[in-house]
Tab-separated table of C-alpha atoms and ligand atoms in Angstrom:
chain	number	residue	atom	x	y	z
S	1	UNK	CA	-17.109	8.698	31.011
S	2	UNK	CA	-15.618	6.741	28.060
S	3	UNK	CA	-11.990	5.519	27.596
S	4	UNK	CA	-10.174	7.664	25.215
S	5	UNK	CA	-9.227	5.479	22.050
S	6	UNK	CA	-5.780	4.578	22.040
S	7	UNK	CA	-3.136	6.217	20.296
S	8	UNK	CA	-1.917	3.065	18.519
S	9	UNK	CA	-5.622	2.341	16.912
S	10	UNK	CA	-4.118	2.788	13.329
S	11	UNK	CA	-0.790	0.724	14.278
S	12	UNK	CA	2.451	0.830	16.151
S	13	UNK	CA	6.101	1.353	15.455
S	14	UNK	CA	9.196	1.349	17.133
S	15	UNK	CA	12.347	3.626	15.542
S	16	UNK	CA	15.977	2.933	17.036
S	17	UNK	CA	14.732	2.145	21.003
S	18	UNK	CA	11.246	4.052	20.889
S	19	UNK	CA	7.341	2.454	20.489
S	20	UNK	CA	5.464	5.227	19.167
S	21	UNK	CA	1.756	5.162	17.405
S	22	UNK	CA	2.444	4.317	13.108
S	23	UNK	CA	1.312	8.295	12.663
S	24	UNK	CA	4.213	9.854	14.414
S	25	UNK	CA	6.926	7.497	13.174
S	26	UNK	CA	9.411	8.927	10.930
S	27	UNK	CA	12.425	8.899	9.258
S	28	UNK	CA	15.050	11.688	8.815
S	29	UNK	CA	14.970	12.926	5.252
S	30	UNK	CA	18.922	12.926	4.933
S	31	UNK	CA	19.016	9.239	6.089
S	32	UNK	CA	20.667	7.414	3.538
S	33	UNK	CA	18.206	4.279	3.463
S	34	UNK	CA	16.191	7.189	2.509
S	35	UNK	CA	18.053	8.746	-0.346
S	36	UNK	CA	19.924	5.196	-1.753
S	37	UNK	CA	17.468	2.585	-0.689
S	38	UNK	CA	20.329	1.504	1.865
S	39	UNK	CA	17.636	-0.561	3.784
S	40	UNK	CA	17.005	-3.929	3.743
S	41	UNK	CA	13.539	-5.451	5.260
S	42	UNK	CA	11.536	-8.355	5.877
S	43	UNK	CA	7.706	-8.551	6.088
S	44	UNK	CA	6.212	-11.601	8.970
S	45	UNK	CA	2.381	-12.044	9.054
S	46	UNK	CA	0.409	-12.155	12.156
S	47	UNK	CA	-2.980	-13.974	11.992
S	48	UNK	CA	-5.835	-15.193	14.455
S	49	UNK	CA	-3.279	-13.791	17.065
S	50	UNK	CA	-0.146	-15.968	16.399
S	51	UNK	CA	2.781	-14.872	14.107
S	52	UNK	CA	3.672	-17.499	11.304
S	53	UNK	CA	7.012	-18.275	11.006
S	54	UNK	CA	8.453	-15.733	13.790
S	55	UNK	CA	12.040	-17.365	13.949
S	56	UNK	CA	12.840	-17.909	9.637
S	57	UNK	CA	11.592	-14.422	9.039
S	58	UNK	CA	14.019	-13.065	12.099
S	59	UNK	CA	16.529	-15.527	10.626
S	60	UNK	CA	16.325	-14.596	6.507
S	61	UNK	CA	16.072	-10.468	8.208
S	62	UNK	CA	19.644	-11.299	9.923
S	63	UNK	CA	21.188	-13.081	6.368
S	64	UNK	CA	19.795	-9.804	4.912
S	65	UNK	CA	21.131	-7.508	6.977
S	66	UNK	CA	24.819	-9.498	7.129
S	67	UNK	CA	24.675	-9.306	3.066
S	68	UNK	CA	24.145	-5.493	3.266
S	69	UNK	CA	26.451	-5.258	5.812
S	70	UNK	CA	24.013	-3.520	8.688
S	71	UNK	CA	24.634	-3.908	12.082
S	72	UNK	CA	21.865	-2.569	14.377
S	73	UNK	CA	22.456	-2.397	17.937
S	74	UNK	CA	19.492	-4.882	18.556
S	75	UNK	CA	20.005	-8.802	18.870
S	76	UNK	CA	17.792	-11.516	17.344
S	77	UNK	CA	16.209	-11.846	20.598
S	78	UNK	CA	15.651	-8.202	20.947
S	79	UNK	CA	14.289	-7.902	17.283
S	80	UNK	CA	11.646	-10.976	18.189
S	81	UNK	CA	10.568	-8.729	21.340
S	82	UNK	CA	10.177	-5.693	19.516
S	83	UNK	CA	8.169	-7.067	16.298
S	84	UNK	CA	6.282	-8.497	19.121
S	85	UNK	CA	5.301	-5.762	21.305
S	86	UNK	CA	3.981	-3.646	18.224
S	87	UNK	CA	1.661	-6.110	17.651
S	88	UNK	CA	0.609	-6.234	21.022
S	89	UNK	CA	0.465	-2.017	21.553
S	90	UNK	CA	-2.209	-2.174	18.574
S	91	UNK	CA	-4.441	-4.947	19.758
S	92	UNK	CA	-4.207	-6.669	16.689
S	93	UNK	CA	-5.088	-10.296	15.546
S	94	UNK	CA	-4.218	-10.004	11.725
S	95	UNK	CA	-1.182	-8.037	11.042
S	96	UNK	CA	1.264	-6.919	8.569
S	97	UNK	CA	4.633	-6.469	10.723
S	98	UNK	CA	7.457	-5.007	8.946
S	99	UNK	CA	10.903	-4.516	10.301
S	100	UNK	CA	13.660	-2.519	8.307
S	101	UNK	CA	17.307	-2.387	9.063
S	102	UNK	CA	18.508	1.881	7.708
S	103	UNK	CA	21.877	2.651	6.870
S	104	UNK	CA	21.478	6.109	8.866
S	105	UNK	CA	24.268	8.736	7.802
S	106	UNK	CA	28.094	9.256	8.779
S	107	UNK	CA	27.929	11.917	11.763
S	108	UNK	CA	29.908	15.305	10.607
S	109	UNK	CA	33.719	15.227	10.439
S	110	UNK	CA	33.424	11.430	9.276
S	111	UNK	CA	34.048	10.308	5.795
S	112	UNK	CA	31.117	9.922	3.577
S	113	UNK	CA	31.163	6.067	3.351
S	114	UNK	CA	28.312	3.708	4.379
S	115	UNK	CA	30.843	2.187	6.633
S	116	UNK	CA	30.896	5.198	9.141
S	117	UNK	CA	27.029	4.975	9.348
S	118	UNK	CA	25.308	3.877	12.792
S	119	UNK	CA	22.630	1.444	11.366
S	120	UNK	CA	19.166	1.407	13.262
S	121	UNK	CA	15.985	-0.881	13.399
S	122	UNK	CA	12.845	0.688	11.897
S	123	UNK	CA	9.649	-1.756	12.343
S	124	UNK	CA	5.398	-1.472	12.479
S	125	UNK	CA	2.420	-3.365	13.053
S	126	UNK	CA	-0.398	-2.232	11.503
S	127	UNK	CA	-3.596	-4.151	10.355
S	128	UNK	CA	-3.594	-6.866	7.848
S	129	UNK	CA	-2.869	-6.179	4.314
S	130	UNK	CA	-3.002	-8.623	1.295
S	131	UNK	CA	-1.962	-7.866	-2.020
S	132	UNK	CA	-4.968	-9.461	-3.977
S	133	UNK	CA	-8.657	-8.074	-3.166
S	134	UNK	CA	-11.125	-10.902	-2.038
S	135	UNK	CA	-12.535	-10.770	-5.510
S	136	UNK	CA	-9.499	-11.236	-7.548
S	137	UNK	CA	-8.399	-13.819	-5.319
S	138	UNK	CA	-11.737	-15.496	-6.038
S	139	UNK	CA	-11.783	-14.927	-10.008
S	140	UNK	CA	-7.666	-15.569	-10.075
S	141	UNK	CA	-4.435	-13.099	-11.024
S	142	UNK	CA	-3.944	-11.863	-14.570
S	143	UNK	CA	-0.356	-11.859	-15.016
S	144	UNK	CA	1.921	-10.750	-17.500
S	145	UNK	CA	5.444	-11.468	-18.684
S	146	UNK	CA	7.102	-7.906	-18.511
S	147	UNK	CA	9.514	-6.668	-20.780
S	148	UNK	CA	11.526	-5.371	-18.136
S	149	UNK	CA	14.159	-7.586	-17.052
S	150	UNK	CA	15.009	-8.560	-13.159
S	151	UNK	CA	17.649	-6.666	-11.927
S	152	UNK	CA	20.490	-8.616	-12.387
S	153	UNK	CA	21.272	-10.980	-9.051
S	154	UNK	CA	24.970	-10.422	-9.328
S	155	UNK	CA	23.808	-6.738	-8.848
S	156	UNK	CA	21.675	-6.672	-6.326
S	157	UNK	CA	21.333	-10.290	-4.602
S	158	UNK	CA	17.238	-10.887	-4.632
S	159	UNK	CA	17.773	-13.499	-1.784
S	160	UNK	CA	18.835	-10.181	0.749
S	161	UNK	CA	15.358	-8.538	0.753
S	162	UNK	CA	15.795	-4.861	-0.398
S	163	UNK	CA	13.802	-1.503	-1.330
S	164	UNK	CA	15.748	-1.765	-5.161
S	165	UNK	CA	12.327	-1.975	-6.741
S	166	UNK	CA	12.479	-0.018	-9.773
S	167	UNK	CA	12.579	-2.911	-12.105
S	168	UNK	CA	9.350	-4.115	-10.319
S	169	UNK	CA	7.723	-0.825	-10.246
S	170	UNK	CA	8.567	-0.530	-14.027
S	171	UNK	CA	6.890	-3.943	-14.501
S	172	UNK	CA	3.760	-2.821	-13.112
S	173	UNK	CA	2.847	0.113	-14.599
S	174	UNK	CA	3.854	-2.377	-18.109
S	175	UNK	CA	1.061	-4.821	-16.536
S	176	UNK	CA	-1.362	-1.715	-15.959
S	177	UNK	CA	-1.043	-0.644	-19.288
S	178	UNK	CA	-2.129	-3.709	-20.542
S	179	UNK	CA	-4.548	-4.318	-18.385
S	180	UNK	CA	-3.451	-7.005	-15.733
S	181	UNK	CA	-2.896	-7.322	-12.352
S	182	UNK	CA	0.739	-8.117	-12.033
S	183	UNK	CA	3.668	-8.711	-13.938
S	184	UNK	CA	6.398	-11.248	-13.690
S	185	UNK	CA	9.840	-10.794	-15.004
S	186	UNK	CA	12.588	-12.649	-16.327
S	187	UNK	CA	16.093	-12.874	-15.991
S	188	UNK	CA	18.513	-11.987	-18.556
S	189	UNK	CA	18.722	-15.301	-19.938
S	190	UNK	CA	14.782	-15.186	-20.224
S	191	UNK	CA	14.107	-17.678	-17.309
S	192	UNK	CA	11.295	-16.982	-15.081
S	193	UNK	CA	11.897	-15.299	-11.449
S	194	UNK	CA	9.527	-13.191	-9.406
S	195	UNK	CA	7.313	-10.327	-9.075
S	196	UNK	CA	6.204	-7.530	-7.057
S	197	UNK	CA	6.156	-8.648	-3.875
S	198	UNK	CA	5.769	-12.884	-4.578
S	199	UNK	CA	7.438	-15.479	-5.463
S	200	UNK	CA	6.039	-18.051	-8.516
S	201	UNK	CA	4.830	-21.681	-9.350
S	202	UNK	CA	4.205	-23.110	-12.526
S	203	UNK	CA	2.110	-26.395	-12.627
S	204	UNK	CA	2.093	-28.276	-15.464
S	205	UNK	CA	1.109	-31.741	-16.374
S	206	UNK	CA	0.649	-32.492	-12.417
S	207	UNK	CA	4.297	-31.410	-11.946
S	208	UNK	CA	4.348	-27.962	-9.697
S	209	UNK	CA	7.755	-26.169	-10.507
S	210	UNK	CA	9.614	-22.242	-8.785
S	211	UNK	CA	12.972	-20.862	-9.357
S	212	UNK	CA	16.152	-21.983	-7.941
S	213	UNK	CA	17.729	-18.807	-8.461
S	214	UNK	CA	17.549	-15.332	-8.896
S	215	UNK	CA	14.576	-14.635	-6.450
S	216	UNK	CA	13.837	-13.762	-2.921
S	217	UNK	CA	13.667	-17.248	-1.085
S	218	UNK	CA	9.869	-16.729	0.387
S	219	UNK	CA	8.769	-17.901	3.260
S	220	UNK	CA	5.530	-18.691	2.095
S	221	UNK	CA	7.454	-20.574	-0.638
S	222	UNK	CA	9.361	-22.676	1.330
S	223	UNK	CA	5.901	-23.702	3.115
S	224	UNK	CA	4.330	-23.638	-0.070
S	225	UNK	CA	7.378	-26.892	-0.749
S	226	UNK	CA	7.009	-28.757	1.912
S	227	UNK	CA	3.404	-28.865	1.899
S	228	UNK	CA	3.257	-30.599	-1.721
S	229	UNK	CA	5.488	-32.804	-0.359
S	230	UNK	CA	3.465	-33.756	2.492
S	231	UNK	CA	0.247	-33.407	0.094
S	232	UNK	CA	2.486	-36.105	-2.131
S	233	UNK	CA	2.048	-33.182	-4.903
S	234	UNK	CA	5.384	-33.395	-7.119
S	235	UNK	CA	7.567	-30.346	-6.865
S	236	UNK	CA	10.899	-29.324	-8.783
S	237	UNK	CA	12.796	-26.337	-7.621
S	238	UNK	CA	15.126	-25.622	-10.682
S	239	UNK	CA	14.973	-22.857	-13.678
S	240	UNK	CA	12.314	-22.307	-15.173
S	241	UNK	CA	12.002	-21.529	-19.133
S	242	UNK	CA	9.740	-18.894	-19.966
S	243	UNK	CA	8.071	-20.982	-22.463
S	244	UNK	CA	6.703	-22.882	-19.396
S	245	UNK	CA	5.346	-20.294	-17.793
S	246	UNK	CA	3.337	-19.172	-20.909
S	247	UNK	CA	2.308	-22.788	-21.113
S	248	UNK	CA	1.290	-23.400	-17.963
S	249	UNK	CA	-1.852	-25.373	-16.752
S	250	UNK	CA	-1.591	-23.024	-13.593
S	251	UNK	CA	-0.427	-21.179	-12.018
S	252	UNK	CA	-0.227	-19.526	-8.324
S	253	UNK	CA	1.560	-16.864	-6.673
S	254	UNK	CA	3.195	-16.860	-3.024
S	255	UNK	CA	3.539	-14.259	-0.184
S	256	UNK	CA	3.500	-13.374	2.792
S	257	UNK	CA	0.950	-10.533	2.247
S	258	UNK	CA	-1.730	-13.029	0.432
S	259	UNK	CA	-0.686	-16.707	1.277
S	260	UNK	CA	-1.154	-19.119	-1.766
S	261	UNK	CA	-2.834	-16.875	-4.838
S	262	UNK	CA	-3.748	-18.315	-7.624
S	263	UNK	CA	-3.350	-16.918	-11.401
S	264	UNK	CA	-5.798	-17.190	-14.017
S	265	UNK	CA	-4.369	-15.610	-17.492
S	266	UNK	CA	-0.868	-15.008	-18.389
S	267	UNK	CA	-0.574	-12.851	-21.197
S	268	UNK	CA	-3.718	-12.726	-22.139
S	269	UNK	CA	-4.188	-16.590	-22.180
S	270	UNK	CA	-6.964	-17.974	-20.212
S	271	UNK	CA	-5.762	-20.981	-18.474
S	272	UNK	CA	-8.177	-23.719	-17.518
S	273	UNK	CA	-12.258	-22.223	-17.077
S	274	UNK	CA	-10.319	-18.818	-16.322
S	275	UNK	CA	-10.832	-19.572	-12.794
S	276	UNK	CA	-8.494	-20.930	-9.912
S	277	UNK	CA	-7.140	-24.469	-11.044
S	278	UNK	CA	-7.542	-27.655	-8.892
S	279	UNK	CA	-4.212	-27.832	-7.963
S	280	UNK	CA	-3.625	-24.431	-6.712
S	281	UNK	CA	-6.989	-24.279	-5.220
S	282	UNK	CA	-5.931	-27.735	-3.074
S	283	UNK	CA	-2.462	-25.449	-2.473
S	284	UNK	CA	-4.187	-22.428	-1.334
S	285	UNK	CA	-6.928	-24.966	1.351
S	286	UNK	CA	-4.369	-26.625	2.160
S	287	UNK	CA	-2.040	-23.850	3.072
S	288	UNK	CA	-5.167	-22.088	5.127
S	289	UNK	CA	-6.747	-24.781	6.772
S	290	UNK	CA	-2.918	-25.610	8.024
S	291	UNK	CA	-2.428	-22.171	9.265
S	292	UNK	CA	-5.753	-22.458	11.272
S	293	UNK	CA	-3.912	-25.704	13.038
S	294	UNK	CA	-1.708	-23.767	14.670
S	295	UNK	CA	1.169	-24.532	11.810
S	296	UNK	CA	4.443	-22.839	12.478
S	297	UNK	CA	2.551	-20.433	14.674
S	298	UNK	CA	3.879	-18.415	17.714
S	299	UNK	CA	1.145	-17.158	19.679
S	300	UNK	CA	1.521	-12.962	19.787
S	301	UNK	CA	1.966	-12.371	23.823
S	302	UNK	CA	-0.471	-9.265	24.129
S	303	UNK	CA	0.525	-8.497	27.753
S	304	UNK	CA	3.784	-7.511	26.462
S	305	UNK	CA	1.469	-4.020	25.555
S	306	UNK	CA	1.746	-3.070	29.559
S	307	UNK	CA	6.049	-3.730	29.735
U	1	PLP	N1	9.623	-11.957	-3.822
U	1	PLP	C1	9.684	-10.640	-3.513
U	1	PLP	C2	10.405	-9.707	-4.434
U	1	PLP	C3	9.063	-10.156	-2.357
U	1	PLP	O1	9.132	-8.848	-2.048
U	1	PLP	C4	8.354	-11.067	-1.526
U	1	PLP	C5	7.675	-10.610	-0.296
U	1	PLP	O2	7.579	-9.456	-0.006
U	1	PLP	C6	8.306	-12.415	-1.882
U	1	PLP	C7	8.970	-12.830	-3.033
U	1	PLP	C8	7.557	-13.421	-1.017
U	1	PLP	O3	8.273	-13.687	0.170
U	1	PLP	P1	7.560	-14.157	1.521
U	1	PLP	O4	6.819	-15.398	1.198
U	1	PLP	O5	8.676	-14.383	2.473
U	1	PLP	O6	6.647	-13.052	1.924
């Protein structure tokens, strides 16, 4: 006789106190992070069985969730567990592990305000996902500037990670159409900021420089920083003129889904051999090779699958 295959092959999730396999976890359709985005998330990466970064992505999920003003029953602790065991119910080495905080719904009889909402913790493992194939990674991003403009922060605050992504779902069907991979958009006063799903750097005469403002503060980004500083590679976190972006030497991309991913065209423009440049390519090594070393890693405690 052969062991059945277990249920939580495909991935496993855990909704308001329950583990369940990823196929028979959902959400109510009235829930209002549902029906208003009223949700806020973050994304942590496991890889070669250790998570990277466990405690600033539990950390930048809490500053989220105070911004929105959710308040799930489950503690910081509790949420590290939890992440945790989902990894550990699918077996998996290399994971994408999401965890969202719901607004839920006012129970009947309440008034129809968020505040009268119980909030609840929504999170899954399932197996590794990067936002660049192997072969665009290899040949480098084609980016474009899109014409639609970042939502302003004032708005909705980028740095409180959140499902408003109509402005970046606009933006890439605008890249489709024209043929690239992803877009990057501007804010209202036509400095650089993000896109889809990763933060930017602009390199250009040796000098590697991101946003200050007006974009999610990546994780990946802030390890992207310190490693040029260890790597003695000059970095300048400040606002960033559109006019340097379109002149760039390189640039790379940052994310959690992906690591360092470098860029090869921007508008059109081939920049360098319209291949990786040196400096990203050092980045990206670096970045890996790091990450093999056990850098920031906490090692996923698979025995937690039996609790
Ligand atoms: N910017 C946006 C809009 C994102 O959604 C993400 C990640 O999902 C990032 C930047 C990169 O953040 P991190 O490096 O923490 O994954």
């Amino acid at each position: 006789m052969t062991d059945a295959p277990s249920p939580y092959v495909a991935g496993a999730a855990y909704i308001d106190g329950r583990f369940m396999p990823i196929a028979e976890a959902t959400i109510p359709i009235t829930d209002w992070g549902y029906r208003r985005s009223d949700v806020t998330y973050d994304v942590v990466g496991v890889w070669q069985g250790s998570f990277f970064r466990l405690d600033d992505h539990v950390s930048r999920f809490r500053a989220s969730m105070d911004a929105f003003r959710f308040k799930p029953q489950e503690s910081d602790e509790d949420i590290r567990a939890l992440l945790n065991r989902c990894v550990a119910l699918a077996g998996l080495r290399d994971a994408y592990v999401a965890v969202d905080c719901l607004r839920g719904r006012p129970p009947a009889g309440m008034p129809y305000h968020p505040a009268y909402a119980r909030n609840y913790i929504a999170a899954f493992a399932v197996p590794w996902i990067s936002l660049l194939k192997p072969e665009v990674m290899a040949r480098g991003a084609h980016l474009v500037v899109a014409e639609t403009v970042r939502i302003p922060a004032n708005s909705v605050d980028p740095r409180a990670k959140n499902f408003h992504w109509a402005d970046l779902t606009r933006g890439q069907f605008e890249a489709h159409d024209r043929g690239a991979d992803f877009c990057v958009l501007l804010a209202e006063d036509g400095t650089m900021t993000e896109g889809p799903g990763f933060n930017i750097f602009v390199v250009a005469d040796g000098r590697i420089v991101t946003p200050d403002r007006g974009v999610l503060e990546g994780i990946t980004r802030r390890s992207v920083i310190e490693l040029c500083q260890d790597l003695d590679l000059p970095v300048e976190v400040r606002p960033v003129p559109v006019a340097e972006l379109r002149d760039a030497d390189e640039i790379f991309l940052s994310t959690t889904a992906g690591g360092v991913m470098p860029a090869s065209r921007i508008d059109g423009r081939i920049m360098g051999n319209d291949r990786p440049g040196p400096i990203s390519q050092r980045v990206h090594e670096a970045f890996w090779s790091r990450r093999a070393h056990g850098w920031h890693a906490t090692p996923v405690d698979y025995g937690a699958a039996a609790a």
